[in-house]
Coordinates of C-alpha atoms in Angstrom, one line a residue:
X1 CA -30.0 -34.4 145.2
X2 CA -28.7 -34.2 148.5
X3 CA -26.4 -31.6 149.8
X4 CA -24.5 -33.1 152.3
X5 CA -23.1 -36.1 149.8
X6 CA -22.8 -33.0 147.3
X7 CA -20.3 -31.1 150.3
X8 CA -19.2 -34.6 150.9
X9 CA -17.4 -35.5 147.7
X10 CA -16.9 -31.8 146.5
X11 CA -14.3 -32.0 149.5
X12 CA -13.1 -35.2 148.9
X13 CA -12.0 -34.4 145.2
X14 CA -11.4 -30.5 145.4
X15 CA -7.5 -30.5 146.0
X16 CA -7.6 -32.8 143.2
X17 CA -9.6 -30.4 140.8
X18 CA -7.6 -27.4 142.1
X19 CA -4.4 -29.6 140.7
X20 CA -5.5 -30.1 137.5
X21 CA -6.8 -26.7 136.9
X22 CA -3.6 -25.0 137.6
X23 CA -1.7 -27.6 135.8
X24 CA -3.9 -26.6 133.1
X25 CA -3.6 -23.0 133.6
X26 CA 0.1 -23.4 133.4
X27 CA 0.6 -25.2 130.6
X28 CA -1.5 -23.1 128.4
X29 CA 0.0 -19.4 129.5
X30 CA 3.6 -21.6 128.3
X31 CA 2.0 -22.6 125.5
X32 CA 1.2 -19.2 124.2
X33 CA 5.1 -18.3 124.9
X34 CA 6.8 -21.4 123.4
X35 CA 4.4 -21.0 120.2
X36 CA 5.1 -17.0 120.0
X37 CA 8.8 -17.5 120.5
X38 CA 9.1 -19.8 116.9
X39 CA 8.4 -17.9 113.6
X40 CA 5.3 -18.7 111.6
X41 CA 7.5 -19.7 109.0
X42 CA 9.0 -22.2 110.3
X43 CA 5.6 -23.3 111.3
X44 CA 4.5 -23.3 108.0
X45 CA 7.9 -25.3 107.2
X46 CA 6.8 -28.0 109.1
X47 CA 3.5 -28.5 107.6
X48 CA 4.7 -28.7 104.2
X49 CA 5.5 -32.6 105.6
X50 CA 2.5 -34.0 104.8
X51 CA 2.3 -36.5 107.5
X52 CA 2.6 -33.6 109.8
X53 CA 0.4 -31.8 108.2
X54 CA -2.1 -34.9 108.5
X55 CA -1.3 -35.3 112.3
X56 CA -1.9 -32.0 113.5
X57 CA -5.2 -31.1 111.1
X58 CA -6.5 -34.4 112.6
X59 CA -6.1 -33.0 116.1
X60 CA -7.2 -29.2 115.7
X61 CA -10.1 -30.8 113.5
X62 CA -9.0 -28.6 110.2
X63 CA -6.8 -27.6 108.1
X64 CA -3.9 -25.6 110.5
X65 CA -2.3 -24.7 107.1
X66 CA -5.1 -21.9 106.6
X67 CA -5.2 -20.6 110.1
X68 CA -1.6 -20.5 111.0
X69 CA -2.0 -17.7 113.3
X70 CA -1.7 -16.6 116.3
X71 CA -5.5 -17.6 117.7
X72 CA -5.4 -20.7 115.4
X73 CA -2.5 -22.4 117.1
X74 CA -3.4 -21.6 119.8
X75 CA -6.6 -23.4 119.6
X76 CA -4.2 -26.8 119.3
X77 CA -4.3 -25.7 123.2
X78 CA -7.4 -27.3 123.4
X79 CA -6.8 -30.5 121.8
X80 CA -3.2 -30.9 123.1
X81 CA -2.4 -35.0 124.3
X82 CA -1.7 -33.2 127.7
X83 CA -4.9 -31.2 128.0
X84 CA -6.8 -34.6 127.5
X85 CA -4.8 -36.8 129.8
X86 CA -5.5 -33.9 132.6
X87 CA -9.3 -34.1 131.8
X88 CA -9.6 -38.0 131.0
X89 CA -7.9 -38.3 134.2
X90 CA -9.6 -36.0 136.1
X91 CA -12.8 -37.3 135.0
X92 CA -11.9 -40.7 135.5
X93 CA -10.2 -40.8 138.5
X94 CA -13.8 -38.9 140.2
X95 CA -16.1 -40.4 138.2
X96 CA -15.1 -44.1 138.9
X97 CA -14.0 -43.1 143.0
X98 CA -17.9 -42.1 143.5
X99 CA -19.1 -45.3 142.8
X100 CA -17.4 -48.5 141.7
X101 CA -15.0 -47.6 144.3
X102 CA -17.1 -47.8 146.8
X103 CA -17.9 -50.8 146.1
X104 CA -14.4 -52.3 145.4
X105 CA -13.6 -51.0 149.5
X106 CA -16.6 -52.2 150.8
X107 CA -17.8 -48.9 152.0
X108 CA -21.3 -49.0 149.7
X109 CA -23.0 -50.5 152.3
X110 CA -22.3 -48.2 154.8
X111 CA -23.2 -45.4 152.0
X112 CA -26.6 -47.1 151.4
X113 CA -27.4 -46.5 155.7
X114 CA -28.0 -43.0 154.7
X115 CA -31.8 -42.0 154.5
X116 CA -31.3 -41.2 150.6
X117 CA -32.2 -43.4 147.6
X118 CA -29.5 -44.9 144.6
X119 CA -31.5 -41.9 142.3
X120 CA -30.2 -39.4 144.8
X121 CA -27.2 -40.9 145.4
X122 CA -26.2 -41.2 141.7
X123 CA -27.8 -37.8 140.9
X124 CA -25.3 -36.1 144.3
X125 CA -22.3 -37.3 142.7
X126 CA -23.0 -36.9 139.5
X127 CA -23.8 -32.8 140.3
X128 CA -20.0 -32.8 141.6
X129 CA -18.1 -34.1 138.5
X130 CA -20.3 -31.4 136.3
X131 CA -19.2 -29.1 139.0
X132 CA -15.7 -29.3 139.2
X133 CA -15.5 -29.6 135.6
X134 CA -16.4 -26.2 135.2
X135 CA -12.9 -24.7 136.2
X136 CA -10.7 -27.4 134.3
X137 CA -12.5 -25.9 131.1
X138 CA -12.1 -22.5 131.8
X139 CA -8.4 -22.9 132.5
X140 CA -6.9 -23.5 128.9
X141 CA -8.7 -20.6 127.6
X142 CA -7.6 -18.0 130.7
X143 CA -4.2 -19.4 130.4
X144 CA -4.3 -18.4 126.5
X145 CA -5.3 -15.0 128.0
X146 CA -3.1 -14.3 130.1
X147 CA -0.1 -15.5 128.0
X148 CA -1.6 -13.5 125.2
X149 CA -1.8 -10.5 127.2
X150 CA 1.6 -10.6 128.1
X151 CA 2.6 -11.3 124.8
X152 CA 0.3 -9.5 123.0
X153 CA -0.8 -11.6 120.0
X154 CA -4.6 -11.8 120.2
X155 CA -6.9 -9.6 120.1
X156 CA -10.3 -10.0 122.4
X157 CA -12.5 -10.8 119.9
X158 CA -10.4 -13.8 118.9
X159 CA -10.6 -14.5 122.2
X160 CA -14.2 -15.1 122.0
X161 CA -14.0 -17.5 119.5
X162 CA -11.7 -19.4 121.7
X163 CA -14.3 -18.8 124.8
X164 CA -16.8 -20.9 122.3
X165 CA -14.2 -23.6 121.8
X166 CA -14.3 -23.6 125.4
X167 CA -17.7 -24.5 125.7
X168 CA -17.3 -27.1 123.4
X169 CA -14.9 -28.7 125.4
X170 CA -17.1 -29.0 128.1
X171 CA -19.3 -30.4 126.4
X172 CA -17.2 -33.4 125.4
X173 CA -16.6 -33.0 128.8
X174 CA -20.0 -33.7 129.5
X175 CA -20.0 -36.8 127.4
X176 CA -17.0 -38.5 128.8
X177 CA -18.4 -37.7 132.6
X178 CA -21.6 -39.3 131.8
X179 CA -19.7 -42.7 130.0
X180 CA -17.6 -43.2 132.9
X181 CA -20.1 -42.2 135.4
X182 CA -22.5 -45.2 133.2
X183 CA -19.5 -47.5 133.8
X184 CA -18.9 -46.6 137.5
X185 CA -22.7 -47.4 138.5
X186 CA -22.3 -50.7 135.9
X187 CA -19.0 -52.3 137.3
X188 CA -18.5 -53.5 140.8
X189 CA -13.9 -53.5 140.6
X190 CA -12.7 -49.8 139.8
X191 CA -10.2 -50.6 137.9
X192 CA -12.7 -52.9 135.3
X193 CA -14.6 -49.3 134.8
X194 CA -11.2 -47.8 134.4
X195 CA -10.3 -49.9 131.4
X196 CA -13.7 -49.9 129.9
X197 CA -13.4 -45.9 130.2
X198 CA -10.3 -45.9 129.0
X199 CA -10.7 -48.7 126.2
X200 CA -13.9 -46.4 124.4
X201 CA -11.4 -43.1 124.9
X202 CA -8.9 -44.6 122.8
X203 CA -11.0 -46.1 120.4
X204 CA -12.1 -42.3 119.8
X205 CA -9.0 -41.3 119.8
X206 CA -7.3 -43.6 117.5
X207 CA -10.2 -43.4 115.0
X208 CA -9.7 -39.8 114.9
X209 CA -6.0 -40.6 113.2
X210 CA -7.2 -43.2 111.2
X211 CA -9.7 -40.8 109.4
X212 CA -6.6 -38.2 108.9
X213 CA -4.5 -41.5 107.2
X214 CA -7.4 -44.1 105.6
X215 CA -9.9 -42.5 104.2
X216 CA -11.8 -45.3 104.7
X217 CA -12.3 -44.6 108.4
X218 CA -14.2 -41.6 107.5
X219 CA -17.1 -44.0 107.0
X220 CA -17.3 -44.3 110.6
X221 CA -15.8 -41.0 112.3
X222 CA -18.9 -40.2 113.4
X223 CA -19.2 -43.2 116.1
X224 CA -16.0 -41.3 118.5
X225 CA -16.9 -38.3 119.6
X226 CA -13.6 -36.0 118.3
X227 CA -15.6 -36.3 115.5
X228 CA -18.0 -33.8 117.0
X229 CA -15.1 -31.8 118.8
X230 CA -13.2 -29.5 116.0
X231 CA -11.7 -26.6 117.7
X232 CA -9.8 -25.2 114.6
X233 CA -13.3 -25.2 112.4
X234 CA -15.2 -23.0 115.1
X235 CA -11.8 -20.4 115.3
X236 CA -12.4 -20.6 111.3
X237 CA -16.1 -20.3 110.6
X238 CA -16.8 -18.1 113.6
X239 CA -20.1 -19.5 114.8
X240 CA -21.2 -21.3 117.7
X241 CA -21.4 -25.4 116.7
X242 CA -24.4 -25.6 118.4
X243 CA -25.1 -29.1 116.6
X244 CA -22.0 -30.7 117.9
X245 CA -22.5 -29.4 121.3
X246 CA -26.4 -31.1 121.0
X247 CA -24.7 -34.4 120.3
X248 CA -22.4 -34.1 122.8
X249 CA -24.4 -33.6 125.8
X250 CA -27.4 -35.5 124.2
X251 CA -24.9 -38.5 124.3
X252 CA -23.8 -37.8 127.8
X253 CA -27.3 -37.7 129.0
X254 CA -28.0 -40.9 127.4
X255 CA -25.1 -42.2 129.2
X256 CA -26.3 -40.9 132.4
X257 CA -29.3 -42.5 132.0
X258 CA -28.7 -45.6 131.1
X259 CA -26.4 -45.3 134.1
X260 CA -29.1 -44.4 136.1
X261 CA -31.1 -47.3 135.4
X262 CA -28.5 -49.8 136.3
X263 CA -27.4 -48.8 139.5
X264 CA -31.1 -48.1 141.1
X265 CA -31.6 -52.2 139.8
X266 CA -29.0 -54.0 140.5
X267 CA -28.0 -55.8 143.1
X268 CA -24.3 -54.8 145.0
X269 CA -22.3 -56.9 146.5
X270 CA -19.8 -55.3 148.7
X271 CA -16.8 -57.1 150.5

């Protein structure tokens, strides 16, 4: 690794990260007030629907029907549309700035001057998206604490089990950084490693619904990685889902690799 390229892109992308962790932030300490403000009844209303009920369990990765409280909804926090389009984005937009777009302004050959190798390079940048990450997961679960604190609906051991969905997050975190990061070194155009990126995160994404809807799909749930990220069934069984988290990262690093490998061989052609 090398620490000026490390200092280099940490500033490049830290207003960026500071964004999206307060946006994050935000939106969970107003999550825990909109969803304390409406009766669990009514809640429970609502689920009787079954296609609701289908929607939501396929989100929280259970059954939100028997954990409709206070810790349980809020663990939808996690899995929230929003929350991923702030870390998809996040991790897309750095990933794919590190390296294809370099490449897409012509500035990679003026990178490559510098007395360090691809392995370095790739390894530098790569350091910086794990870094940065680090915040953006933390901030759901301090915003649930410090909306919960104010409200006063949950209690700090259930706040651990929300610390351990936490982690899992990062770990899917982990995974997507390394895909996009594989992509980055792969393409030479941005935006091609943009769609690619964003083509396998929707394929994950709509397979999780089709497994809630077609039973079918569950034949094949295990290729997208929601499959691995249930924040609802670690708030319910209380233990740490230390075999998802394995897959997760394993598959990241496999990504990574394979990342690896391709930008220290291939040839780049700048404009």
């Amino acid at each position: 690794m090398n620490f000026i390229l490390i200092r280099r892109t940490l500033r490049d992308y830290f207003p960026l990260a500071v964004g999206a962790t307060v946006l994050l932030f935000v939106f969970a300490v107003l999550f825990v007030f909109a969803t304390n403000s409406i009766p669990l009844e009514e809640g429970r209303q609502w689920l009787k629907l079954e296609w609701v009920r289908r929607l939501v369990n396929a989100m929280v990765g259970g059954d939100l029907a028997e954990a409709l409280t206070p810790t349980g909804v809020s663990s939808f926090i996690f899995t929230h549309p929003l929350t991923w389009v702030l870390v998809v984005g996040f991790v897309f937009t750095i990933s794919t700035g590190v390296l294809s777009a370099e490449m897409d302004r012509g500035t990679m050959d003026l990178l490559a001057t510098l007395p360090v190798s691809r392995a370095t390079l790739y390894s530098s940048v790569s350091v910086v998206v794990l870094i940065l990450g680090v915040p953006l997961m933390i901030a759901p679960w301090l915003g649930v604490w410090v909306g919960a604190r104010i409200v006063g609906v949950i209690h700090l051991a259930q706040m651990g089990r929300l610390a351990v969905v936490a982690v899992n997050l990062y770990a899917a975190y982990i995974l997507i950084s390394g895909l996009s990061i594989c992509l980055s070194a792969v393409f030479e155009r941005r935006t091609s490693a943009l769609i690619a990126c964003f083509v396998i995160v929707f394929y994950s994404a709509v397979l999780n619904l089709l497994v809630a809807f077609w039973p079918a799909a569950q034949k094949i749930a295990f290729t997208g990685f929601f499959y691995y990220f249930a924040p609802l069934r670690v708030v319910l069984n209380s233990t740490f889902p230390a075999g998802d988290i394995s897959v997760l990262c394993c598959a990241g690093l496999l990504f990574w690799l394979t990342g690896l490998v391709c930008f220290c061989r291939r040839d780049i052609h700048v404009t």
